[in-house]
Structures are given as structure tokens and as C-alpha cells.
PDB file of C-alpha atoms in Angstrom:
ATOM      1  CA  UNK C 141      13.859   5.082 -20.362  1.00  0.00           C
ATOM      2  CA  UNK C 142      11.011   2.924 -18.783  1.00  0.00           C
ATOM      3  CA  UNK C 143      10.515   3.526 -15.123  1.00  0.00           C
ATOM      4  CA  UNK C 144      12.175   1.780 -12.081  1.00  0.00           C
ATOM      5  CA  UNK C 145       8.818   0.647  -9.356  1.00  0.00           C
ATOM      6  CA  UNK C 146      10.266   0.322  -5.713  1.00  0.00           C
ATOM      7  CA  UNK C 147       7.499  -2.371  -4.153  1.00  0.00           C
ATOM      8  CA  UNK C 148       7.209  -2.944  -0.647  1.00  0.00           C
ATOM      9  CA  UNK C 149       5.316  -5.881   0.487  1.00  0.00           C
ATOM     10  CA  UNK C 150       5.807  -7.489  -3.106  1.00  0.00           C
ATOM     11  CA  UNK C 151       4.966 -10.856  -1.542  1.00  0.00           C
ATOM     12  CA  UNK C 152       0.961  -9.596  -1.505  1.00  0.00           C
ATOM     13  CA  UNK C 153      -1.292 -11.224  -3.075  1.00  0.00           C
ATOM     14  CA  UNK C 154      -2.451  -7.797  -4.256  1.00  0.00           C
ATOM     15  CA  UNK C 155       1.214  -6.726  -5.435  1.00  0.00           C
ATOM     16  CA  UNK C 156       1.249  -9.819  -8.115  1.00  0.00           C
ATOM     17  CA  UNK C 157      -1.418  -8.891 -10.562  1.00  0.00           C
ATOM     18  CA  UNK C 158       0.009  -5.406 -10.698  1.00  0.00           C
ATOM     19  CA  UNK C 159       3.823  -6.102 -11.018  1.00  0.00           C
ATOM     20  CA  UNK C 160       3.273  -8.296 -13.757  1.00  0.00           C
ATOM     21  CA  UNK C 161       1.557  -5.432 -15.887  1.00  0.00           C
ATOM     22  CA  UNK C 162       4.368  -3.425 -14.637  1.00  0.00           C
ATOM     23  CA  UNK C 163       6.743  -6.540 -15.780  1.00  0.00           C
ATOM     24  CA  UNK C 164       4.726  -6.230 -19.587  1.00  0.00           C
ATOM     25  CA  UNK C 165       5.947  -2.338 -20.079  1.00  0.00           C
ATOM     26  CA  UNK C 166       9.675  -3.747 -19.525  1.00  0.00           C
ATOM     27  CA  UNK C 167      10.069  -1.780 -15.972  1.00  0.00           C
ATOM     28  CA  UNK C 168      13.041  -2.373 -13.927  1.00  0.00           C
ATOM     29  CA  UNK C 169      11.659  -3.695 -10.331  1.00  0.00           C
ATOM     30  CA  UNK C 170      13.060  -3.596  -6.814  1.00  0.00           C
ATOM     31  CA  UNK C 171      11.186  -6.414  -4.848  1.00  0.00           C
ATOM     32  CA  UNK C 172      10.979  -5.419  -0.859  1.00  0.00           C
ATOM     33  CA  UNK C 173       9.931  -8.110   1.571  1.00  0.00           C
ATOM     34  CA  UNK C 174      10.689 -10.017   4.530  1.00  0.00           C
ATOM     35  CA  UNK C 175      12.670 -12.857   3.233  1.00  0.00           C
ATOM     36  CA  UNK C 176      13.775 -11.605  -0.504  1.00  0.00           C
ATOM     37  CA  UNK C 177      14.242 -15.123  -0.807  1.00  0.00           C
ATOM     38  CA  UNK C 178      10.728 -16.072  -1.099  1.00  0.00           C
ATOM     39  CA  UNK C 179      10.020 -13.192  -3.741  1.00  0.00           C
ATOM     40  CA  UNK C 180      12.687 -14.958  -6.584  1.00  0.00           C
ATOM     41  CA  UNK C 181       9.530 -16.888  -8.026  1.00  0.00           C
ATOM     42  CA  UNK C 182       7.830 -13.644  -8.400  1.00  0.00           C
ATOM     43  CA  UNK C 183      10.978 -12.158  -9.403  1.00  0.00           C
ATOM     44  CA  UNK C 184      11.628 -15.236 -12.234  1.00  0.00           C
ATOM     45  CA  UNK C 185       7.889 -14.648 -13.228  1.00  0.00           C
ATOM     46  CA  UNK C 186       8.428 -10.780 -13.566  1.00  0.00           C
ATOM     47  CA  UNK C 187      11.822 -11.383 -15.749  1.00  0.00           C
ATOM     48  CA  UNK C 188       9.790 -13.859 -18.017  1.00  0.00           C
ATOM     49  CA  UNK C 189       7.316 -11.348 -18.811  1.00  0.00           C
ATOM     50  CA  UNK C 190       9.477  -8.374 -19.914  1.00  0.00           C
ATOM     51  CA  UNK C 191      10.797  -6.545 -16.939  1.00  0.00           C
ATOM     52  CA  UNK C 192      13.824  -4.551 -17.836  1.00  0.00           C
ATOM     53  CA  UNK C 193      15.611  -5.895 -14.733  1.00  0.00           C
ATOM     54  CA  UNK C 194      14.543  -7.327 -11.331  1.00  0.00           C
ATOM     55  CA  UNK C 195      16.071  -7.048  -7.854  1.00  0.00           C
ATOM     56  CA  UNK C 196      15.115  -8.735  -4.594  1.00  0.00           C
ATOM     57  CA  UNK C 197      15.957  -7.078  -1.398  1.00  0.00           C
ATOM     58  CA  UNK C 198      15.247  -7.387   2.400  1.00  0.00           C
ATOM     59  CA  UNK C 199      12.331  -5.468   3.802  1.00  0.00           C
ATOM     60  CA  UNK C 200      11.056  -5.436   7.367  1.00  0.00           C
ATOM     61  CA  UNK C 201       8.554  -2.888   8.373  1.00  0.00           C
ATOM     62  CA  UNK C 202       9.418  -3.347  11.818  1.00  0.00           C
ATOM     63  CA  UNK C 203      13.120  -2.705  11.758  1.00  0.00           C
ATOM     64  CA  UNK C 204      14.086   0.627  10.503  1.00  0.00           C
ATOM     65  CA  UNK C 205      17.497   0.756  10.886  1.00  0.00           C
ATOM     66  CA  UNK C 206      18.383  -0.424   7.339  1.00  0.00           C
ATOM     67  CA  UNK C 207      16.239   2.270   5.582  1.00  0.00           C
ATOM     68  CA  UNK C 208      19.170   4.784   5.031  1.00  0.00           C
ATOM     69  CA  UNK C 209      21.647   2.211   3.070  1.00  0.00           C
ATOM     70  CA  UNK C 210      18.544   1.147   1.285  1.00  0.00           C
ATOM     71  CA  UNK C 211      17.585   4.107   0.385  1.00  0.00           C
ATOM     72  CA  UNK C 212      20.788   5.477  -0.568  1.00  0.00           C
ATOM     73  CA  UNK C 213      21.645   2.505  -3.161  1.00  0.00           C
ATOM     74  CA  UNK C 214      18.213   2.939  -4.782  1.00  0.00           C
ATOM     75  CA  UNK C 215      18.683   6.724  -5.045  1.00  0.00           C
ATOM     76  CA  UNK C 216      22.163   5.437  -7.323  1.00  0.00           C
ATOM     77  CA  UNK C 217      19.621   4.036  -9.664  1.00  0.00           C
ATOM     78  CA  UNK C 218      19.419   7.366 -12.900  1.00  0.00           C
ATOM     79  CA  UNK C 219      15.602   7.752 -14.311  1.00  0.00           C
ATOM     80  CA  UNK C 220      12.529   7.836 -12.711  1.00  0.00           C
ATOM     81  CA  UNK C 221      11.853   6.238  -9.275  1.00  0.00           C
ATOM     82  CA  UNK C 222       8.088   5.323  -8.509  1.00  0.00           C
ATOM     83  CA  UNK C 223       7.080   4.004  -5.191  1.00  0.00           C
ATOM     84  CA  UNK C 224       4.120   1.427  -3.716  1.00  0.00           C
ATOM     85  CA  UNK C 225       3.879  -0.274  -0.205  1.00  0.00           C
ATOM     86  CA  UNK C 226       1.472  -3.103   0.171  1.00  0.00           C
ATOM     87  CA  UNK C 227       2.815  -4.154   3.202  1.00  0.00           C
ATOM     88  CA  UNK C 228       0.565  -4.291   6.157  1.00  0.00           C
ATOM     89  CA  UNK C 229      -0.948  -7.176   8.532  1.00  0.00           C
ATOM     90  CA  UNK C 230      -4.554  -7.207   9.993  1.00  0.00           C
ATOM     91  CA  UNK C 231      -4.792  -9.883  13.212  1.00  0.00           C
ATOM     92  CA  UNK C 232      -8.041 -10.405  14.433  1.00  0.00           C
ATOM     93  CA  UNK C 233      -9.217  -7.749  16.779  1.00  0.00           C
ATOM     94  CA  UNK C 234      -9.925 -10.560  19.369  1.00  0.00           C
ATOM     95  CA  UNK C 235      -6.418 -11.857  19.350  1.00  0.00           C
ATOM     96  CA  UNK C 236      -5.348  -7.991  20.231  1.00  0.00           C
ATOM     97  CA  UNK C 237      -7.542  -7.360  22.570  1.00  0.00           C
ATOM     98  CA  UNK C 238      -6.000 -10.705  24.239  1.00  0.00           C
ATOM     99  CA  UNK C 239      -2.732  -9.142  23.686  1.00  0.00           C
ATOM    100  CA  UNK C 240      -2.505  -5.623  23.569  1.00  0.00           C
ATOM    101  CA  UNK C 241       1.112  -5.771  22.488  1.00  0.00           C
ATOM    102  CA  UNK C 242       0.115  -7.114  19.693  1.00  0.00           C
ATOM    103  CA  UNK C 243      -0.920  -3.353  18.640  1.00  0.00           C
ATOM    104  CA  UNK C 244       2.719  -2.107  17.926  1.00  0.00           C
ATOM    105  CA  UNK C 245       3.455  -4.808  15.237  1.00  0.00           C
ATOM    106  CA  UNK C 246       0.110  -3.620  13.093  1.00  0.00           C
ATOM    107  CA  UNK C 247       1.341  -0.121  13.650  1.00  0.00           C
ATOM    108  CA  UNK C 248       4.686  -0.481  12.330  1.00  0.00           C
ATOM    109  CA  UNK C 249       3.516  -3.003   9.856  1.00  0.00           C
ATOM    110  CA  UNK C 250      -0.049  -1.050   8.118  1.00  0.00           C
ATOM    111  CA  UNK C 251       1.722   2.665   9.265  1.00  0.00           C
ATOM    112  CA  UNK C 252       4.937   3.608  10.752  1.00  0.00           C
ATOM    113  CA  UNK C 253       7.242   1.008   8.477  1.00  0.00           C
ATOM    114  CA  UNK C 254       6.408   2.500   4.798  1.00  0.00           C
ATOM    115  CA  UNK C 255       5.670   5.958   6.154  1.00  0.00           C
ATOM    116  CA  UNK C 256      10.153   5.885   7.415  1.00  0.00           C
ATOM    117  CA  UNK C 257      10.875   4.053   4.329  1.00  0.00           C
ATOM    118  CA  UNK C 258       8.823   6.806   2.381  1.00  0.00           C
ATOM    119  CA  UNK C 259       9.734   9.987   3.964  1.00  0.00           C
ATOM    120  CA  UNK C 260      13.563   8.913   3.026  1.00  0.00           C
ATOM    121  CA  UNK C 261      12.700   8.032  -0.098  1.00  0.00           C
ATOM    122  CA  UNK C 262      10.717  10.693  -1.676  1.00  0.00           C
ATOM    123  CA  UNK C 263      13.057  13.767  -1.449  1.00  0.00           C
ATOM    124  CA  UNK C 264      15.020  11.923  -3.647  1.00  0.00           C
ATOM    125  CA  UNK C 265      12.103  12.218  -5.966  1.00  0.00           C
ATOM    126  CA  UNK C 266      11.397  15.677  -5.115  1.00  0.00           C
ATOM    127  CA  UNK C 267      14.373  16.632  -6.315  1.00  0.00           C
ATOM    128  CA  UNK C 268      14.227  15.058  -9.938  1.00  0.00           C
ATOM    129  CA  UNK C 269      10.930  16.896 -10.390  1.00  0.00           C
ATOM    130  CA  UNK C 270       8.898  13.645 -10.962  1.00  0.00           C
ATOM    131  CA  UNK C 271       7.713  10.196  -9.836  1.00  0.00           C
ATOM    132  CA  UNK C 272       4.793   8.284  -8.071  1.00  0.00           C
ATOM    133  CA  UNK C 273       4.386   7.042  -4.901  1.00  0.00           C
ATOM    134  CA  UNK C 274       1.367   4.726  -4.221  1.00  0.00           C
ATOM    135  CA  UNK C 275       0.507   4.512  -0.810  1.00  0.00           C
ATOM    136  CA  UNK C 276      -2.368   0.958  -0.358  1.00  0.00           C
ATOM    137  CA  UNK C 277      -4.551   1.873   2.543  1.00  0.00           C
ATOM    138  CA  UNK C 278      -7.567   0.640   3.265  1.00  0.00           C
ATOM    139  CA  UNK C 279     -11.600   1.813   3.752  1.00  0.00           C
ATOM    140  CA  UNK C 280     -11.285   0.755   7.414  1.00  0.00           C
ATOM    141  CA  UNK C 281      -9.344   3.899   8.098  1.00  0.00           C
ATOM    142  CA  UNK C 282     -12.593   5.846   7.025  1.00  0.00           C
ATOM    143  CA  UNK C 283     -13.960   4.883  11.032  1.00  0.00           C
ATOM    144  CA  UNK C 284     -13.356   2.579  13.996  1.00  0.00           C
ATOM    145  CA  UNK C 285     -15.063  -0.172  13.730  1.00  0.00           C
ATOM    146  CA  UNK C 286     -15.832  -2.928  16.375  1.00  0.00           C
ATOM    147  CA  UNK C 287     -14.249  -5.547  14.696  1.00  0.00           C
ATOM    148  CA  UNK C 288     -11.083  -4.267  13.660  1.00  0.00           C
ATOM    149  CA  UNK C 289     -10.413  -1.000  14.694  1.00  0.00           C
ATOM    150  CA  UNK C 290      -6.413  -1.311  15.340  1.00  0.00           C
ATOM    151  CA  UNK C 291      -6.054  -1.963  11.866  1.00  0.00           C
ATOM    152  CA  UNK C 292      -8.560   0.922  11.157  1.00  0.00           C
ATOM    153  CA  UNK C 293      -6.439   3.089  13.275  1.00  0.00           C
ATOM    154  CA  UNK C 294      -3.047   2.249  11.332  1.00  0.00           C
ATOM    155  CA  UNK C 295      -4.731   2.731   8.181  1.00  0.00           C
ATOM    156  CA  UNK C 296      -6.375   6.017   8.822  1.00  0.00           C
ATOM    157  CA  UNK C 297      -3.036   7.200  10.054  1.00  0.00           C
ATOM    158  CA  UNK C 298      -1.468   6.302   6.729  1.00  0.00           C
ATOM    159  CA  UNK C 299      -4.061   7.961   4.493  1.00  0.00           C
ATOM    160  CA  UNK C 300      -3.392  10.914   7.102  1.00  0.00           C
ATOM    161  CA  UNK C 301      -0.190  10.865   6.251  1.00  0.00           C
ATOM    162  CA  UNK C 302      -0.421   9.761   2.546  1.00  0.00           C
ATOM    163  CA  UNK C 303      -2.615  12.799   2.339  1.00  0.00           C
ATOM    164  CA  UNK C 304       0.307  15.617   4.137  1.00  0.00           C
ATOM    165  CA  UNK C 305       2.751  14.051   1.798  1.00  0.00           C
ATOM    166  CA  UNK C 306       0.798  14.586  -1.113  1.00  0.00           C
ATOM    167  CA  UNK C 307       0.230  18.524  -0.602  1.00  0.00           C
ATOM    168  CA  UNK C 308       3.961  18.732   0.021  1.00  0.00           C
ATOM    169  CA  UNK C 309       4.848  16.387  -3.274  1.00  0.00           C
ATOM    170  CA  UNK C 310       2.899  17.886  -5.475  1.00  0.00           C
ATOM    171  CA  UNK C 311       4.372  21.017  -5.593  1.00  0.00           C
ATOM    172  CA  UNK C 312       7.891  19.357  -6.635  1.00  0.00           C
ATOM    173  CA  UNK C 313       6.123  17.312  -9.109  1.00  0.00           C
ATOM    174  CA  UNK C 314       5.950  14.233  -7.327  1.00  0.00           C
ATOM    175  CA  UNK C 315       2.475  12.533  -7.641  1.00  0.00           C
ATOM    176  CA  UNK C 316       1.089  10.551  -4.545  1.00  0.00           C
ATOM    177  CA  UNK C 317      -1.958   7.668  -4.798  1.00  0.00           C
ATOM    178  CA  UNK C 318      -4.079   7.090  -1.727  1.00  0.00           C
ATOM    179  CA  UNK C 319      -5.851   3.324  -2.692  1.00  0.00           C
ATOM    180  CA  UNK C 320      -8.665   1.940  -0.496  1.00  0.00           C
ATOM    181  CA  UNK C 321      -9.764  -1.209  -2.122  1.00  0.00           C
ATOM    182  CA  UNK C 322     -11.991  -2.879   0.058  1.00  0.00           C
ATOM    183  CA  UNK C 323     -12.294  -6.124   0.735  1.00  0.00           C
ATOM    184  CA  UNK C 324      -9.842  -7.723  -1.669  1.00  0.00           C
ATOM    185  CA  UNK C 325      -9.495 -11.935  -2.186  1.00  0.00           C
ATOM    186  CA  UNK C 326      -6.109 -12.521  -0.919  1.00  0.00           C
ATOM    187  CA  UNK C 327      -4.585 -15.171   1.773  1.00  0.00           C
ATOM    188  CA  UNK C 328      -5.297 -11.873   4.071  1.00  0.00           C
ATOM    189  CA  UNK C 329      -9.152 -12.421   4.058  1.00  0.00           C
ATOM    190  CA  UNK C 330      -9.206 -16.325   3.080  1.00  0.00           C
ATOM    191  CA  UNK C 331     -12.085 -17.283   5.094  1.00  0.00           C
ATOM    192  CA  UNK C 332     -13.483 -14.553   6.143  1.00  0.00           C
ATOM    193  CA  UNK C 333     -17.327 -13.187   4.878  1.00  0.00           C
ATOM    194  CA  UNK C 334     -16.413  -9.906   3.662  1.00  0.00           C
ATOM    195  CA  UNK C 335     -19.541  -7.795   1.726  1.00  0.00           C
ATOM    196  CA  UNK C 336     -18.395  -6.274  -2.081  1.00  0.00           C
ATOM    197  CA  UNK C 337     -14.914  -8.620  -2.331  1.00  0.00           C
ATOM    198  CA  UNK C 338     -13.042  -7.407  -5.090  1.00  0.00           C
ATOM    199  CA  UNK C 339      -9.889  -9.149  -7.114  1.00  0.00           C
ATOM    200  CA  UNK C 340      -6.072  -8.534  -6.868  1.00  0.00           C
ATOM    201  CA  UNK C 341      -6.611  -7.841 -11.148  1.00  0.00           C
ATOM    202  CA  UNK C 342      -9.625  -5.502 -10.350  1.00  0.00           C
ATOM    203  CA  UNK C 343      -6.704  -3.438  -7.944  1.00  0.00           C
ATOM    204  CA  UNK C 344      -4.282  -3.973 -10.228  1.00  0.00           C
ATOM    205  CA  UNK C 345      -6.232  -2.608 -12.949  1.00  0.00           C
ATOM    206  CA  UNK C 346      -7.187   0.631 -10.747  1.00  0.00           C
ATOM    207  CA  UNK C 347      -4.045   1.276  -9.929  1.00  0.00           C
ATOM    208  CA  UNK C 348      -2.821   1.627 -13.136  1.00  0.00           C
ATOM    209  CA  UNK C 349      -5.811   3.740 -14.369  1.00  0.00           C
ATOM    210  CA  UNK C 350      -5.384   5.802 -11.187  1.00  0.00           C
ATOM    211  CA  UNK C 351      -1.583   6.894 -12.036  1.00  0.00           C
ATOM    212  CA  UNK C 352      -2.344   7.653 -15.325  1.00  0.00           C
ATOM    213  CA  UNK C 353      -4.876   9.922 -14.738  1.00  0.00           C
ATOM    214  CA  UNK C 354      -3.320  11.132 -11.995  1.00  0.00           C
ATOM    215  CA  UNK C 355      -5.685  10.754  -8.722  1.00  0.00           C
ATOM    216  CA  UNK C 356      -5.474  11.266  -5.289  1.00  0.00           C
ATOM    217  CA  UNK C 357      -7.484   9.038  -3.707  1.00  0.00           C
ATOM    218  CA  UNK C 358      -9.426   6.077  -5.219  1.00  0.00           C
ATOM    219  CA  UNK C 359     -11.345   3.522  -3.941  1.00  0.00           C
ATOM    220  CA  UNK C 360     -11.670   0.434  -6.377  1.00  0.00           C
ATOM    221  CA  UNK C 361     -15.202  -0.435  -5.624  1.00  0.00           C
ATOM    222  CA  UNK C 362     -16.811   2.704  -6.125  1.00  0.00           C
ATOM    223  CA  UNK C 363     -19.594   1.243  -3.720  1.00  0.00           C
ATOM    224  CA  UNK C 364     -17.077   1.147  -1.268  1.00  0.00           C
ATOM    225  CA  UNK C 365     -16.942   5.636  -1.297  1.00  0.00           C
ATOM    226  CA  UNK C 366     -20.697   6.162  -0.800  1.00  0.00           C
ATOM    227  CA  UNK C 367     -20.768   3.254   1.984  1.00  0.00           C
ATOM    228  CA  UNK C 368     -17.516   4.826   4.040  1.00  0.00           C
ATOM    229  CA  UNK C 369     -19.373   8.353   3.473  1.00  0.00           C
ATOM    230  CA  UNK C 370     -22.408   6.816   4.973  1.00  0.00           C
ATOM    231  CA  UNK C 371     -21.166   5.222   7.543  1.00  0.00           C
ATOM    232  CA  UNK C 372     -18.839   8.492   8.600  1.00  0.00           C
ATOM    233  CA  UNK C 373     -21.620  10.475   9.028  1.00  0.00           C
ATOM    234  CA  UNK C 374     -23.454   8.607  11.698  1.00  0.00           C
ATOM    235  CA  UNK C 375     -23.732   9.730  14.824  1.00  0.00           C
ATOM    236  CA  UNK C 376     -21.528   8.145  17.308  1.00  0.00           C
ATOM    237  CA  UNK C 377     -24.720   7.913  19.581  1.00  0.00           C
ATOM    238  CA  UNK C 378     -26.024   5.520  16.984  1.00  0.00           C
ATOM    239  CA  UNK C 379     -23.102   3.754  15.837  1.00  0.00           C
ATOM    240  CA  UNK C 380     -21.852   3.092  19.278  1.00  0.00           C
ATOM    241  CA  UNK C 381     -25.415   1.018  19.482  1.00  0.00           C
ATOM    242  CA  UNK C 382     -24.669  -1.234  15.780  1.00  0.00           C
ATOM    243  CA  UNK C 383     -23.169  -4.372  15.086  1.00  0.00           C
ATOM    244  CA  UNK C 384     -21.218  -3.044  11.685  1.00  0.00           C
TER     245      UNK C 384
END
């Protein structure tokens, strides 16, 4: 039996490219965003391509509440369950440090959000012995940086916790994908001068490659791994002093 994906965030501009080669191998897809409404196009798209069967369903990373029913009707679903949250939101830094508030909606949104949804979903996994989860995080959680480091913060968290969950998975069989793509083209960034800007289909495309071979932790622009390394080794001293 092909395999049922779970996607959170599947309104991302990143999530398209990838759920349509998911569509191609005649998956069954759950579709998990805000308004499930706005996902049918993707949904029709999906459908037209080959997907076994496709379901839209409410998702809000800030409300919690609804995670056990959700969880409990996609645990009824027989075969294997696979896993990916794209969902996250990155305000400018200036607008947060206007608003300091603003800090608990990226939280729940980049971090807290799929990490509940996850945690209640993947002992369901765990105990059919099999299964991926795909966590998307980003290379901003490598360091603070000045110009976004709230996001950096949520992000870092999740690989934290991506990375826990993984050691703990693993030894049931479940596999678990840390992703830091960089810089990717999406509504997102639009309009923003990002260095090494990759493609939704270059993620897509690593993604897939990644589960198959079974990684931990990729990053899709290989640049992007010697940069982060780089830039994690230098000296807070210095860093404090740069512009980066």
C-alpha cells in the first residue's frame, strides 16, 4: 500500500513542489492549514496528478486544543503514516522589537505548534515500527542573528527538539528529517535580498533524496553547512561587533 503524508502548513510555497511528487507515487494526503478551504486548489491539483486520496483539514499552530481528535482520526487511517510541518512565520525583527508580543505567535507558529501536533502523533508511529517525520527548520537556528533572531530562536528550538525526537524514534523504527534550506523563493522572502536563494523544486527534490537515504539532518544548499559552521564558531566578542 502507498503511504499516507500528514502535511502541516500545506499552503507553503515550499510544501507544493513536494506534494505534487508525493501526488505522482499515488499517496493518500492529509492537507493541514489554517483555512482548509484555501488548500482545495492544491488539493484538486494533487487528485489530478495521481494521489490515492486527498483530505483537507483545519490546522492552527496556535490553538492546540484540537490536536487530540485530530490526531486520533488520523491514527484510524491502516498503513504507514509519514509526517512534515512547513508551517512557520518569520515577521521582521523590527516589527517585534516594536511589539514584543509579537514573539509568542512565531513561537507557537516556527516551534511549539508542530512540536504538540508531533509529540501526539508519532507514538502512533512508534508503535507500527515505521514511518517518517520531516521536521522544516531553518539555518537561522544555527545562531542569533541581528536581524532575525526570534525566528532563529524558534527554529533552533525545533531542530533541538527535532534532534531529541529523533534519538528516541529511531530506536522504534521511526525515521526523523531535520531540513535547513536556506533562503528559499517563496511569498515568505518576496522582496527581500537573501545570499544563495534556492527553489521550492530544489527542496522538494532534497527532501525526497533525504528520506530515501535516510538522513538526519540536511541542508539543501550544501554552501549553506560550511557557512552556518563558520559563522558558529566565531567568537561572540567578534560577532557581537558584525553587521551579518
Amino acid at each position: 500500500m502507498t503511504p499516507t503524508w500528514i502535511v502541516l502548513g500545506a499552503g507553503s510555497g515550499m510544501a507544493r513542489p513536494l506534494l505534487r511528487r508525493f501526488a505522482a507515487q499515488g499517496a493518500q494526503l492529509y492537507l493541514l492549514g489554517r483555512r482548509p478551504e484555501a488548500l482545495e486548489d492544491i488539493a484538486e491539483d494533487c487528485r489530478l496528478r495521481g494521489a490515492r486520496a486527498v483530505t483537507c483539514l483545519a490546522f492552527d499552530a496556535r490553538e492546540t486544543a484540537p490536536y487530540a481528535a485530530l490526531v486520533e482520526r488520523l491514527a484510524a487511517e491502516e498503513g504507514e503514516l509519514n509526517a512534515i510541518s512547513f508551517t512557520g512565520s518569520m515577521p521582521e525583527q523590527a516589527a517585534i522589537d516594536a511589539d514584543p508580543d509579537l514573539i509568542a505567535g512565531v513561537i507557537a507558529d516556527n516551534f511549539t505548534g508542530p512540536a504538540i501536533f508531533l509529540q501526539r502523533l508519532v507514538p502512533v508511529l512508534e508503535a507500527r515500527g515505521r514511518g517518517t517525520v520531516v521536521a522544516i527548520s531553518s539555518v537561522a537556528g544555527d545562531r542569533g542573528r541581528l536581524g532575525n533572531y526570534v525566528y532563529g530562536a524558534a527554529k533552533s528550538a525545533f531542530s533541538t527538539w527535532a534532534s531529541g525526537l529523533r534519538n528516541r524514534a529511531a530506536r522504534k523504527g521511526v525515521h526523523v528529517m531535520t531540513v535547513k534550506p536556506g533562503p528559499v523563493d517563496t511569498p515568505m522572502t518576496y522582496g527581500m535580498k537573501l545570499p544563495f536563494m534556492t527553489s521550492p523544486e530544489a527542496v522538494a527534490q532534497a527532501i525526497e533524496t533525504g528520506i530515501a537515504r535516510r538522513r538526519n539532518v540536511i541542508y539543501v544548499a550544501p554552501i549553506w553547512r560550511v557557512i552556518m559552521t563558520v559563522i558558529a564558531h566565531i567568537p561572540e566578542a567578534v560577532f557581537k561587533k558584525m553587521s551579518f
